[in-house]
Amino acid sequence: MRQLPTHYLPFADAASVGLPLSRLLRLSLFQVTVGMATALIVGTLNRVMIVELGVPAWLVAAMVALPLLVAPMRALTGFRSDTHRSAFGWRRVPFIWTGTLLQFFGLAIMPFALLVLSGLGQVATPPIVGQLAAALAFLVVGLGLQTAQTAGLALATDLATEDTRPRVVALMYVMLLLGMVGSGIAFGVLLADFTPKRLIQVVQAAALVTLALNAVALWKQEARDPARAAALKAAPQPVFRDAWRRFIANGRAKRFLWSVGLGTAAFNMQDIVLEPYGGEILHLSVGDTSQLTALLAAGSLAGFALAARVLGRGSDPLRVAAYGALAGLPAFSAVIFAAPLDAAWMFRLGAAAIGFGGGLFSVGTLTAAMRMEEKGFVGLALGAWGAVQASAAGLSIAGGGIVRDVVAGLANAGALGDALATPATGYSFVYHIEMLLLFVTLIAIGPLVGRGSAVTQPEHKFGLAELPG
C-alpha cells in the first residue's frame, strides 16, 4: 500500500512527517464516538422514547436539548486545555480522556434512567426521579461529548502542520459523518425488536465502544514534555476572563462568531421538519423520507471535497464558507418550490444541495477557527467556535419545530388568509426564515473575506486527493 500513488489513498495528503496517516486516522476515531453519541441521542433515543416508551414529546425535546446548557463551556474547555499544567507536560489528552469518561458514565446510566422515566422500572418511583435521572444522563453525555471534541480538535491542530490543517478538518468531518450514519444504521438494526433489556444492552455497548475507541485514538498522540511543565510552573497562571476579553475585543473575531452562529442556524433549522415535509406535503413513503439522510450525507461529502480543493488553491476559508451560504439559497428554494410543483425530484435535489452548502460552510469556518490562534490559545478559538456552533444548531432545530407548529396552527385557523390555509405554509415559513438567515450570514461574513479576512492566508497549496475515494 505504501507504494501506491497518493491519489489512490483517501486522505494520504492530509498526513505529514510528524503526523503520519495511520496516526491521523487513529486520532480521528474520537470523532466517530462523537458521531455515535449524537446519532444515539438525537436520532435513535428520540424515536424510542416517544414511540416505544411513550414519553411525552415535549419532555423528549427538553431532554435532547439539555446538552445545549453546557455548550458555552466549550470556550472554557479549550482555554483550559491551552493552559493546563500537567506533570507530564500534557495539554489536550487529560481533557479528551475526561470527556470520554463522562460519556461512558452518562451512557452507562442512560437506559436505566429512561426506563424509570417511562414508568417501566422494576421499582415504582415518583415521576420526578425518572426526570432527574434522565436529565443527569443527557447532561453528562453532552458535557463529555463537547469536552472530548473541543480538546480533540485542538490536539489535531497542534499535531498537523499549517499546510495540512484544512485536510485534517475535512477528515475530521468525514469521520464524524461516518460515525453518525454508521452507528445510526447499527442502532436501528439492533433495536428493531425492541425490549427494555435490548435497550440496556445497546446503549451500554455504545458506552464500551466509546471508551475503547477513544483509548485507541489517544494512545501516544501527545508526547510528554517535562520542559513545558517546568516552564508553566514558573509562569503566572493565565486567567480565562482576561484571555476571553482579548479574544473577543478583536472585532473580526466577534463578527466571525456571529457569522458562524447565523450560518449554522440557517442550515440546521430544517433538520426537524425536512422528513415530515416530504411525507405530509409530497406524500413520500417512510422509506423515501429515510433516504434523505443519505442525500444530506452525500451532499456534505461533496462539500467537504470541494472545500478541500478550493482551499488547496490558496482560497480564504471564509470565502469558502460564504460560497456555502450562497449554495444554500437555491437549495432551500428548490425545497420550497417542490410543494406547489409536486416535484419530489426537486425536493431530493434541494436536500442534497443543503448538505453540500452546509459542508462548505462547516469546513470553511472550522479551518478559519484553526487559523485564529493567538499566543498559543488555539483551544480557546476552537472552543468558541464549537460553543457558538452547538448552541446555534440546537436552538435553531428547536426553533424550527416551534415555528412550524405555530404558523401551521395560524394557517389552519384561517388567520393568515385563504391563500395560505394549506399544510405546506408552516414548513415554507421555516425555509424562508433559513433563506433570510443565509442573507444575513453573507452580510456578516462579507467584511471578513479577502482584504478584511480574520485569518492569515497561507502562501502554500495543498490537494486532498480523491475525497472520499
Coordinates of C-alpha atoms in Angstrom, one line a residue:
M1 CA 0.0 0.0 0.0
R2 CA 2.9 2.4 0.7
Q3 CA 3.9 2.0 -3.0
L4 CA 0.5 3.3 -4.3
P5 CA 0.4 6.8 -5.6
T6 CA -1.2 9.4 -3.3
H7 CA -4.2 9.9 -5.4
Y8 CA -5.3 6.3 -4.8
L9 CA -5.3 6.7 -1.0
P10 CA -8.0 8.9 0.5
F11 CA -6.6 11.5 3.0
A12 CA -3.0 10.4 2.2
D13 CA -2.2 14.1 1.6
A14 CA -3.6 15.1 5.0
A15 CA -0.6 13.3 6.6
S16 CA 2.7 15.0 7.4
V17 CA 6.1 13.9 8.7
G18 CA 5.0 14.5 12.3
L19 CA 1.5 13.1 11.8
P20 CA 1.6 10.0 9.5
L21 CA -1.6 8.8 8.0
S22 CA -2.0 5.8 10.4
R23 CA -1.7 8.0 13.4
L24 CA -4.0 10.6 11.9
L25 CA -6.7 8.0 11.2
R26 CA -6.3 6.7 14.7
L27 CA -6.7 10.1 16.2
S28 CA -9.9 10.8 14.2
L29 CA -11.6 7.9 16.0
F30 CA -12.7 10.4 18.7
Q31 CA -14.9 12.0 16.0
V32 CA -16.5 8.6 15.4
T33 CA -17.6 8.3 19.0
V34 CA -18.9 11.9 19.0
G35 CA -21.0 11.0 15.9
M36 CA -22.2 7.8 17.6
A37 CA -23.3 9.7 20.7
T38 CA -25.1 12.3 18.6
A39 CA -26.9 9.7 16.5
L40 CA -28.0 7.9 19.6
I41 CA -29.3 10.9 21.4
V42 CA -30.8 12.9 18.6
G43 CA -32.0 10.1 16.4
T44 CA -32.4 6.6 17.9
L45 CA -33.4 7.5 21.5
N46 CA -35.5 10.4 20.3
R47 CA -37.8 7.9 18.5
V48 CA -37.5 5.1 21.1
M49 CA -38.6 7.5 24.0
I50 CA -41.6 8.7 22.1
V51 CA -42.8 5.6 20.3
E52 CA -41.7 2.5 22.3
L53 CA -41.5 4.1 25.8
G54 CA -44.4 6.5 25.5
V55 CA -42.6 9.5 26.9
P56 CA -44.4 12.9 26.0
A57 CA -42.8 14.6 23.0
W58 CA -42.3 17.9 24.9
L59 CA -40.3 16.0 27.6
V60 CA -38.2 14.2 24.9
A61 CA -37.4 17.6 23.3
A62 CA -36.4 19.0 26.6
M63 CA -34.0 16.1 27.3
V64 CA -32.4 16.2 23.9
A65 CA -31.9 20.0 24.3
L66 CA -30.3 19.7 27.7
P67 CA -26.7 19.3 26.3
L68 CA -27.1 22.8 25.0
L69 CA -26.8 24.1 28.5
V70 CA -23.1 23.0 28.6
A71 CA -22.3 24.1 25.0
P72 CA -20.9 27.5 26.1
M73 CA -18.4 25.7 28.3
R74 CA -16.5 24.7 25.2
A75 CA -14.7 28.0 25.2
L76 CA -13.5 27.5 28.8
T77 CA -12.6 23.9 28.0
G78 CA -10.5 25.0 25.1
F79 CA -8.7 27.6 27.2
R80 CA -8.1 25.2 30.0
S81 CA -6.5 22.7 27.6
D82 CA -4.3 25.6 26.3
T83 CA -3.0 26.4 29.7
H84 CA -3.3 23.0 31.6
R85 CA -0.4 22.3 34.0
S86 CA 0.4 18.6 33.9
A87 CA 3.4 16.9 35.5
F88 CA 3.9 15.3 32.1
G89 CA 3.5 18.4 30.1
W90 CA 0.3 17.2 28.5
R91 CA -2.4 19.7 27.4
R92 CA -5.1 18.0 25.4
V93 CA -5.1 14.3 26.5
P94 CA -6.3 14.9 30.0
F95 CA -9.4 16.8 28.7
I96 CA -10.2 14.3 26.0
W97 CA -9.9 11.4 28.5
T98 CA -12.1 13.3 31.0
G99 CA -14.7 13.8 28.3
T100 CA -14.5 10.1 27.4
L101 CA -15.2 9.0 30.9
L102 CA -18.1 11.4 31.2
Q103 CA -19.6 10.0 28.0
F104 CA -19.1 6.5 29.4
F105 CA -20.8 7.3 32.7
G106 CA -23.7 9.1 31.1
L107 CA -24.4 6.3 28.5
A108 CA -24.0 3.6 31.2
I109 CA -26.8 5.0 33.4
M110 CA -29.0 6.3 30.5
P111 CA -31.0 3.2 29.7
F112 CA -32.0 2.7 33.3
A113 CA -32.9 6.4 33.7
L114 CA -35.1 6.2 30.5
L115 CA -36.9 3.1 31.8
V116 CA -37.6 4.8 35.1
L117 CA -38.7 7.9 33.2
S118 CA -41.2 5.9 31.2
G119 CA -42.6 4.1 34.2
L120 CA -41.1 0.7 33.1
G121 CA -38.7 0.5 36.0
Q122 CA -38.9 -2.5 38.4
V123 CA -39.5 -0.3 41.4
A124 CA -42.2 2.3 41.4
T125 CA -40.8 5.8 41.8
P126 CA -42.2 9.4 41.7
P127 CA -42.1 10.9 38.2
I128 CA -39.5 13.5 39.3
V129 CA -37.0 10.7 40.0
G130 CA -37.0 9.5 36.4
Q131 CA -36.9 13.0 35.0
L132 CA -33.9 14.0 37.1
A133 CA -32.1 10.7 36.3
A134 CA -32.7 11.2 32.6
A135 CA -31.7 14.8 32.8
L136 CA -28.4 13.9 34.5
A137 CA -27.6 11.2 31.9
F138 CA -28.2 13.6 29.0
L139 CA -26.3 16.4 30.6
V140 CA -23.3 14.2 31.4
V141 CA -23.1 12.8 27.9
G142 CA -23.4 16.2 26.4
L143 CA -20.7 17.6 28.7
G144 CA -18.4 14.7 27.9
L145 CA -19.1 14.8 24.2
Q146 CA -18.3 18.5 23.9
T147 CA -15.2 18.3 26.2
A148 CA -13.7 15.5 24.2
Q149 CA -14.5 17.1 20.8
T150 CA -13.1 20.5 21.7
A151 CA -9.8 19.2 23.1
G152 CA -9.6 16.6 20.3
L153 CA -9.8 19.2 17.6
A154 CA -7.2 21.3 19.4
L155 CA -4.9 18.3 19.6
A156 CA -5.4 17.7 15.8
T157 CA -4.5 21.3 15.2
D158 CA -1.3 21.0 17.4
L159 CA -0.1 17.9 15.6
A160 CA -0.9 19.0 12.0
T161 CA 1.3 21.4 10.1
E162 CA -0.1 24.7 8.8
D163 CA -0.5 23.4 5.2
T164 CA -2.2 20.1 6.2
R165 CA -4.7 21.6 8.7
P166 CA -7.6 22.1 6.1
R167 CA -7.2 18.5 5.0
V168 CA -7.3 17.3 8.6
V169 CA -10.5 19.3 9.0
A170 CA -12.1 17.5 6.1
L171 CA -11.0 14.1 7.5
M172 CA -12.5 15.0 10.9
Y173 CA -15.8 16.0 9.4
V174 CA -15.9 12.8 7.3
M175 CA -15.2 10.6 10.4
L176 CA -17.9 12.5 12.3
L177 CA -20.4 11.8 9.4
L178 CA -19.4 8.2 9.2
G179 CA -19.9 7.8 13.0
M180 CA -23.3 9.3 12.8
V181 CA -24.5 7.3 9.7
G182 CA -22.9 4.0 10.6
S183 CA -24.0 4.0 14.2
G184 CA -27.5 5.2 13.3
I185 CA -27.9 2.2 11.0
A186 CA -26.4 -0.2 13.6
F187 CA -28.7 1.1 16.3
G188 CA -31.7 0.8 14.1
V189 CA -30.9 -2.9 13.3
L190 CA -30.1 -3.8 16.9
L191 CA -33.3 -2.2 18.3
A192 CA -35.6 -3.5 15.5
D193 CA -37.1 -5.9 18.0
F194 CA -37.3 -3.6 21.0
T195 CA -37.3 -4.8 24.6
P196 CA -36.1 -2.9 27.7
K197 CA -33.3 -5.5 28.1
R198 CA -32.2 -4.9 24.5
L199 CA -32.2 -1.1 25.1
I200 CA -29.9 -1.5 28.1
Q201 CA -27.6 -3.8 26.1
V202 CA -27.3 -1.5 23.1
V203 CA -26.8 1.8 25.0
Q204 CA -24.2 0.3 27.4
A205 CA -22.4 -1.4 24.5
A206 CA -22.2 2.1 23.0
A207 CA -20.5 3.3 26.2
L208 CA -17.9 0.5 26.0
V209 CA -17.2 1.2 22.3
T210 CA -16.7 4.9 23.2
L211 CA -14.2 4.0 25.9
A212 CA -12.3 1.6 23.6
L213 CA -12.2 3.7 20.5
N214 CA -11.1 6.8 22.4
A215 CA -8.4 4.9 24.2
V216 CA -7.0 3.7 20.8
A217 CA -7.3 7.3 19.5
L218 CA -5.3 8.8 22.3
W219 CA -2.5 6.2 22.6
K220 CA 0.8 8.0 22.2
Q221 CA -0.7 11.0 20.5
E222 CA 0.6 13.8 22.8
A223 CA 4.2 13.5 23.8
R224 CA 5.3 14.1 27.3
D225 CA 7.0 17.5 27.7
P226 CA 8.7 18.0 31.0
A227 CA 10.3 21.2 29.8
R228 CA 6.8 22.7 29.2
A229 CA 5.7 21.5 32.6
A230 CA 8.6 23.3 34.2
A231 CA 8.1 26.5 32.2
L232 CA 4.4 26.6 33.2
K233 CA 5.2 26.3 36.9
A234 CA 7.5 29.3 36.7
A235 CA 4.9 31.4 34.6
P236 CA 1.8 33.0 36.1
Q237 CA -1.4 31.2 35.6
P238 CA -3.4 32.8 32.7
V239 CA -6.9 34.0 33.6
F240 CA -9.8 32.9 31.3
R241 CA -11.6 36.2 31.7
D242 CA -8.6 38.2 30.5
A243 CA -7.9 35.8 27.6
W244 CA -11.5 35.9 26.5
R245 CA -11.6 39.7 26.7
R246 CA -8.6 40.0 24.4
F247 CA -10.0 37.4 22.0
I248 CA -13.5 39.0 21.7
A249 CA -12.2 42.6 21.7
N250 CA -11.0 41.8 18.2
G251 CA -13.9 43.0 16.1
R252 CA -13.1 40.4 13.4
A253 CA -13.3 37.6 15.9
K254 CA -16.7 38.8 17.2
R255 CA -18.0 39.1 13.6
F256 CA -16.6 35.7 12.8
L257 CA -18.6 34.1 15.7
W258 CA -21.8 35.9 14.6
S259 CA -21.3 34.5 11.1
V260 CA -20.8 31.0 12.5
G261 CA -23.9 31.2 14.6
L262 CA -26.1 32.7 11.9
G263 CA -24.9 30.3 9.2
T264 CA -25.2 27.2 11.4
A265 CA -28.8 28.2 12.4
A266 CA -29.6 28.7 8.7
F267 CA -28.5 25.2 7.7
N268 CA -29.9 23.4 10.8
M269 CA -33.4 24.8 11.3
Q270 CA -34.8 22.4 8.8
D271 CA -33.5 19.3 10.5
I272 CA -36.6 18.5 12.4
V273 CA -39.1 19.4 9.6
L274 CA -37.4 18.1 6.4
E275 CA -38.7 14.5 6.6
P276 CA -42.2 15.4 7.8
Y277 CA -42.4 17.9 4.9
G278 CA -41.6 15.1 2.4
G279 CA -44.1 12.8 4.0
E280 CA -47.0 15.2 4.7
I281 CA -46.7 17.6 1.7
L282 CA -45.1 15.4 -1.1
H283 CA -46.6 12.2 0.2
L284 CA -43.3 10.3 0.2
S285 CA -43.2 6.9 1.9
V286 CA -41.3 6.3 5.1
G287 CA -38.5 4.6 3.1
D288 CA -38.3 7.5 0.7
T289 CA -38.0 10.1 3.6
S290 CA -35.4 7.9 5.3
Q291 CA -33.2 8.3 2.2
L292 CA -33.0 12.0 2.9
T293 CA -30.3 11.3 5.5
A294 CA -28.2 9.6 2.8
L295 CA -28.8 12.5 0.4
L296 CA -27.7 15.1 3.0
A297 CA -24.7 13.0 3.8
A298 CA -23.7 12.7 0.1
G299 CA -24.1 16.4 -0.3
S300 CA -22.0 17.1 2.7
L301 CA -19.2 14.8 1.4
A302 CA -19.2 16.6 -1.9
G303 CA -19.0 19.9 0.1
F304 CA -16.0 18.6 2.1
A305 CA -14.3 17.5 -1.1
L306 CA -14.8 20.8 -2.9
A307 CA -13.8 22.8 0.1
A308 CA -10.5 20.9 0.3
R309 CA -9.8 21.5 -3.3
V310 CA -10.6 25.2 -3.2
L311 CA -8.6 25.7 -0.1
G312 CA -5.8 23.9 -1.8
R313 CA -5.6 26.7 -4.4
G314 CA -5.0 29.2 -1.6
S315 CA -8.5 30.5 -1.1
D316 CA -9.6 32.2 2.0
P317 CA -11.6 29.7 4.2
L318 CA -14.1 32.4 5.0
R319 CA -14.7 32.8 1.2
V320 CA -15.4 29.1 1.1
A321 CA -17.8 29.4 3.9
A322 CA -19.5 32.3 2.0
Y323 CA -19.8 30.0 -1.1
G324 CA -21.6 27.5 1.2
A325 CA -24.1 30.1 2.3
L326 CA -24.7 31.1 -1.3
A327 CA -25.2 27.5 -2.3
G328 CA -27.9 27.2 0.4
L329 CA -30.1 29.8 -1.3
P330 CA -31.1 27.8 -4.4
A331 CA -31.1 24.6 -2.2
F332 CA -33.9 26.0 0.0
S333 CA -35.7 27.5 -3.0
A334 CA -35.8 24.0 -4.6
V335 CA -37.3 22.6 -1.4
I336 CA -39.9 25.4 -1.3
F337 CA -41.0 25.1 -4.9
A338 CA -41.2 21.3 -4.7
A339 CA -44.5 21.6 -3.0
P340 CA -46.5 23.7 -5.5
L341 CA -44.9 21.8 -8.4
D342 CA -45.4 18.4 -6.7
A343 CA -41.9 17.6 -7.7
A344 CA -40.3 15.0 -5.4
W345 CA -37.1 15.0 -7.6
M346 CA -36.7 18.7 -6.9
F347 CA -37.1 18.1 -3.2
R348 CA -34.4 15.4 -3.2
L349 CA -32.1 17.7 -5.2
G350 CA -32.7 20.5 -2.7
A351 CA -31.9 18.2 0.2
A352 CA -28.6 17.1 -1.3
A353 CA -27.8 20.8 -2.1
I354 CA -28.5 21.7 1.6
G355 CA -25.9 19.2 2.7
F356 CA -23.5 20.5 0.1
G357 CA -23.8 24.1 1.2
G358 CA -23.6 23.1 4.9
G359 CA -20.4 21.1 4.1
L360 CA -18.7 24.0 2.5
F361 CA -19.7 26.3 5.4
S362 CA -18.6 24.0 8.1
V363 CA -15.2 23.2 6.7
G364 CA -14.6 26.9 5.9
T365 CA -15.5 28.2 9.3
L366 CA -13.6 25.4 11.2
T367 CA -10.5 26.0 9.1
A368 CA -10.7 29.7 9.8
A369 CA -11.1 29.0 13.6
M370 CA -7.9 26.8 13.5
R371 CA -6.0 29.7 12.0
M372 CA -7.2 32.2 14.6
E373 CA -4.5 31.0 17.0
E374 CA -3.1 33.9 19.1
K375 CA -0.3 33.4 21.7
G376 CA -0.9 29.6 21.8
F377 CA -4.7 29.9 22.6
V378 CA -5.9 27.8 19.7
G379 CA -8.1 25.8 22.1
L380 CA -9.9 29.0 23.1
A381 CA -10.7 29.8 19.4
L382 CA -11.9 26.3 18.7
G383 CA -13.9 26.2 21.9
A384 CA -15.6 29.5 21.0
W385 CA -16.4 28.2 17.5
G386 CA -17.7 25.0 18.9
A387 CA -19.8 26.7 21.6
V388 CA -21.4 29.0 19.1
Q389 CA -22.0 26.3 16.6
A390 CA -23.5 23.8 19.0
S391 CA -25.8 26.4 20.6
A392 CA -26.9 27.8 17.3
A393 CA -27.7 24.3 15.9
G394 CA -29.7 23.2 18.9
L395 CA -31.7 26.4 19.3
S396 CA -32.4 26.6 15.6
I397 CA -33.6 22.9 15.4
A398 CA -36.0 23.6 18.4
G399 CA -37.0 26.9 16.9
G400 CA -37.8 25.3 13.5
G401 CA -40.2 22.9 15.1
I402 CA -41.9 25.6 17.2
V403 CA -42.2 28.0 14.2
R404 CA -43.7 25.3 12.0
D405 CA -46.3 24.4 14.6
V406 CA -47.3 28.0 15.4
V407 CA -47.5 29.1 11.7
A408 CA -49.4 25.9 10.8
G409 CA -51.9 26.5 13.6
L410 CA -52.5 30.1 12.4
A411 CA -52.8 29.0 8.8
N412 CA -55.3 26.2 9.6
A413 CA -57.3 28.6 11.7
G414 CA -57.5 31.0 8.7
A415 CA -55.6 33.8 10.4
L416 CA -53.2 34.1 7.5
G417 CA -55.8 34.3 4.8
D418 CA -57.3 31.7 2.4
A419 CA -54.3 31.6 0.1
L420 CA -52.0 30.4 3.0
A421 CA -54.5 28.0 4.5
T422 CA -52.5 24.9 3.4
P423 CA -50.5 22.3 5.2
A424 CA -47.3 23.5 3.4
T425 CA -47.4 27.0 4.9
G426 CA -45.8 26.1 8.2
Y427 CA -42.9 24.3 6.5
S428 CA -42.5 27.0 3.9
F429 CA -42.2 29.7 6.6
V430 CA -39.3 27.8 8.2
Y431 CA -37.5 27.5 4.9
H432 CA -38.0 31.2 4.1
I433 CA -36.5 32.1 7.6
E434 CA -33.5 30.0 6.7
M435 CA -33.0 31.8 3.5
L436 CA -33.2 35.1 5.3
L437 CA -30.6 33.9 7.8
L438 CA -28.3 33.0 4.9
F439 CA -28.6 36.5 3.5
V440 CA -27.7 37.9 7.0
T441 CA -24.8 35.5 7.2
L442 CA -23.4 36.8 3.9
I443 CA -23.7 40.3 5.2
A444 CA -21.9 39.4 8.4
I445 CA -19.1 37.4 6.8
G446 CA -18.6 39.7 3.8
P447 CA -16.1 42.2 5.5
L448 CA -14.0 39.2 6.7
V449 CA -13.4 37.8 3.3
G450 CA -10.4 38.8 1.2
R451 CA -8.8 42.1 2.2
G452 CA -10.6 42.1 5.6
S453 CA -10.1 38.5 6.4
A454 CA -9.9 37.5 10.0
V455 CA -7.3 34.9 9.2
T456 CA -3.9 34.9 7.6
Q457 CA -3.8 33.5 4.1
P458 CA -1.2 30.8 3.6
E459 CA 1.0 31.0 0.5
H460 CA 1.3 27.3 0.1
K461 CA -1.2 25.0 -1.7
F462 CA -2.5 21.5 -1.0
G463 CA -4.6 18.9 -2.7
L464 CA -6.9 16.5 -1.0
A465 CA -6.8 13.7 -3.5
E466 CA -10.0 11.9 -4.4
L467 CA -12.2 12.5 -1.3
P468 CA -13.7 10.2 -0.3
G469 CA -12.3 7.5 -2.6

